[in-house]
Amino acid sequence: MGSISSQVGIIIAIIAYLVGMLLIGFITSKKNSSVGDFYLGGRQLGPLVTAMSAEASDMSSWLLMGLPGLAYLSGLAEPFWTAIGLAAGTYLNWLFVARRFRNYTVEAGDAITVPEYFSNRYGDRKKILTLIAALIIVIFFIPYTASGFAAIGKLFASLFSLDYHVSMIVGALIVIGYTMTGGFLAASLTDLIQSIIMTIALIVVLVFGISQAGGWAAVVSNAQQLSGHLSLFRSHIPDTHNFWALGTSGPYSALTIVSTLAWGLGYFGMPHILLRFMAIRDEKKLKLSRRIASVWVVIAMGTAILIGIIGLGMSRAGTIEVLPDSSAAETVIVRIAHRLSEFGFGPALIAGVILSGIIASTMSTSDSQLLAASSSVSKDIVSGFLNRKMNAKGEMLIARLTLGIIAAIGIVLAWNPNNSVFRIVSFAWAGFGAAFGPAVLLSLYWRRSNRQGTLCGMAAGGAMVFVWKFLVRPLGGGFDIYELLPAFLISCLVNVVVSLLTPAPDQTITDVFDKVAHM
């Protein structure tokens, strides 16, 4: 009976969450009178929604699954340095990019997408920059979206013993439903709610987990018994035959630390985060948004890492099973939530909220990726590059149809539950960071930057991600570093060199630059 009560409590909480997301999409759909409203919310976001929607759309299921799983299995080193890199990248992006990028997109032709900004910034009347930037977004975001759909499907399937394909399609349709009806405003408001749910999930799991592991002292003592588990410069390697044996540890070298910290560079080129900067109602409020976002990211990632260590203590205490590999370790929060649900209907409802947090972390990223990818096709390629003009109603129809088509492709790519689509997440992050990161920074802070340099820098950065990942990194040794770092540096170098070797931008372009620089 208790098991049935627990299951009912979890299902009620999750259904309430999913219905709520669809209602937000329906309500906000009435505010979408133009493509600008659909893709950018009419630049009417407040500072809290701007901050939390940016971070929720950034973190994805990695925050509640990947990071705790890594800490559970290998210890502090890798998740700690990754979190430091991401926290630094978050803060610097808000500090140096947010306000100036928001102002520049308004002054440079009131751009409502990232590709449109590049063409307007450099006076590219042929819209070549728009086309190339849009293609980069589509190439990297469609499989990224598919990974989100697959994560939702696997979660539903494991929770309720449902067929993976049915679970994946239902989850995808919910994301498509509220995003297609409500557009950017719906995605941003749902992201705010999802970030709150994710926060609740982290806090509840942290407190409950410590009590179930026998207290904080027991958690620390247990981790100290495993070789290198609490070290920042060594990574724990579990004994495959006896999980609770001392095991061994490998060095976490300075080169590896630098490579891991390089994750932070990706923020400067993430289209779905840049869109949040563009959409705030008052750019003077971005300072408040920066503080909210930076504090939340540090607390959320720190808590997620602690949950991995605490989950290890719970396994040691026998309150959850041992999770011996990475696939199992990533479900540590799911296992803790199930343990909580065993204490009655009320705790089961709370467990449902925790599991909704995992769903939320995935959905908050998928909706933003869908919008960014669909805007690249409908707004940047069809309306911008191909110059197909239509009325507001026609533009809205094309926008929603494009979103539906891209989502359908994502569902097809996510159809095989055993495919390697999840490996593309870090690769896509590197692709956006290298292709767009240097282009964004130089467009905002270098007056001499021009159209040719930006175009070549984008192409070089995107291409180097492929080259380093598949040709150079496999060589190992000093070449075994995250492809984002070398690709980012090459993109910067090419952009600067080509800009200097080609004609300086026109005065009309530099006048806008000077105006924005003094705002």
PDB file of C-alpha atoms in Angstrom, residues 1 31-32 34 47 116 130 135 163 171 179 264 310 330 370 438 440 451 465 467 484 488:
ATOM      1  CA  MET A   1       0.000   0.000   0.000  1.00  0.00           C
ATOM      2  CA  LYS A  31       1.003  38.452 -25.860  1.00  0.00           C
ATOM      3  CA  ASN A  32       2.670  37.354 -29.114  1.00  0.00           C
ATOM      4  CA  SER A  34       4.722  39.832 -33.773  1.00  0.00           C
ATOM      5  CA  PRO A  47      15.813  41.404 -13.998  1.00  0.00           C
ATOM      6  CA  GLU A 116      20.856  39.265 -37.387  1.00  0.00           C
ATOM      7  CA  THR A 130      23.382  36.007 -40.956  1.00  0.00           C
ATOM      8  CA  LEU A 135      23.690  27.507 -40.086  1.00  0.00           C
ATOM      9  CA  ASP A 163       8.088   2.586 -23.014  1.00  0.00           C
ATOM     10  CA  GLY A 171       7.894  14.918 -22.924  1.00  0.00           C
ATOM     11  CA  THR A 179       7.180  26.875 -26.594  1.00  0.00           C
ATOM     12  CA  GLY A 264      33.747  28.900 -19.014  1.00  0.00           C
ATOM     13  CA  ILE A 310      26.354  12.687   0.244  1.00  0.00           C
ATOM     14  CA  GLU A 330      23.992  10.020 -12.654  1.00  0.00           C
ATOM     15  CA  LEU A 370      14.208  25.098 -30.018  1.00  0.00           C
ATOM     16  CA  PRO A 438      35.422  35.600 -30.041  1.00  0.00           C
ATOM     17  CA  VAL A 440      30.824  38.560 -29.898  1.00  0.00           C
ATOM     18  CA  ARG A 451      32.887  41.774 -41.512  1.00  0.00           C
ATOM     19  CA  VAL A 465      36.344  22.200 -33.012  1.00  0.00           C
ATOM     20  CA  VAL A 467      39.641  19.147 -36.310  1.00  0.00           C
ATOM     21  CA  LEU A 484      36.954  24.578 -26.978  1.00  0.00           C
ATOM     22  CA  PHE A 488      38.566  29.645 -29.243  1.00  0.00           C
TER      23      PHE A 488
END
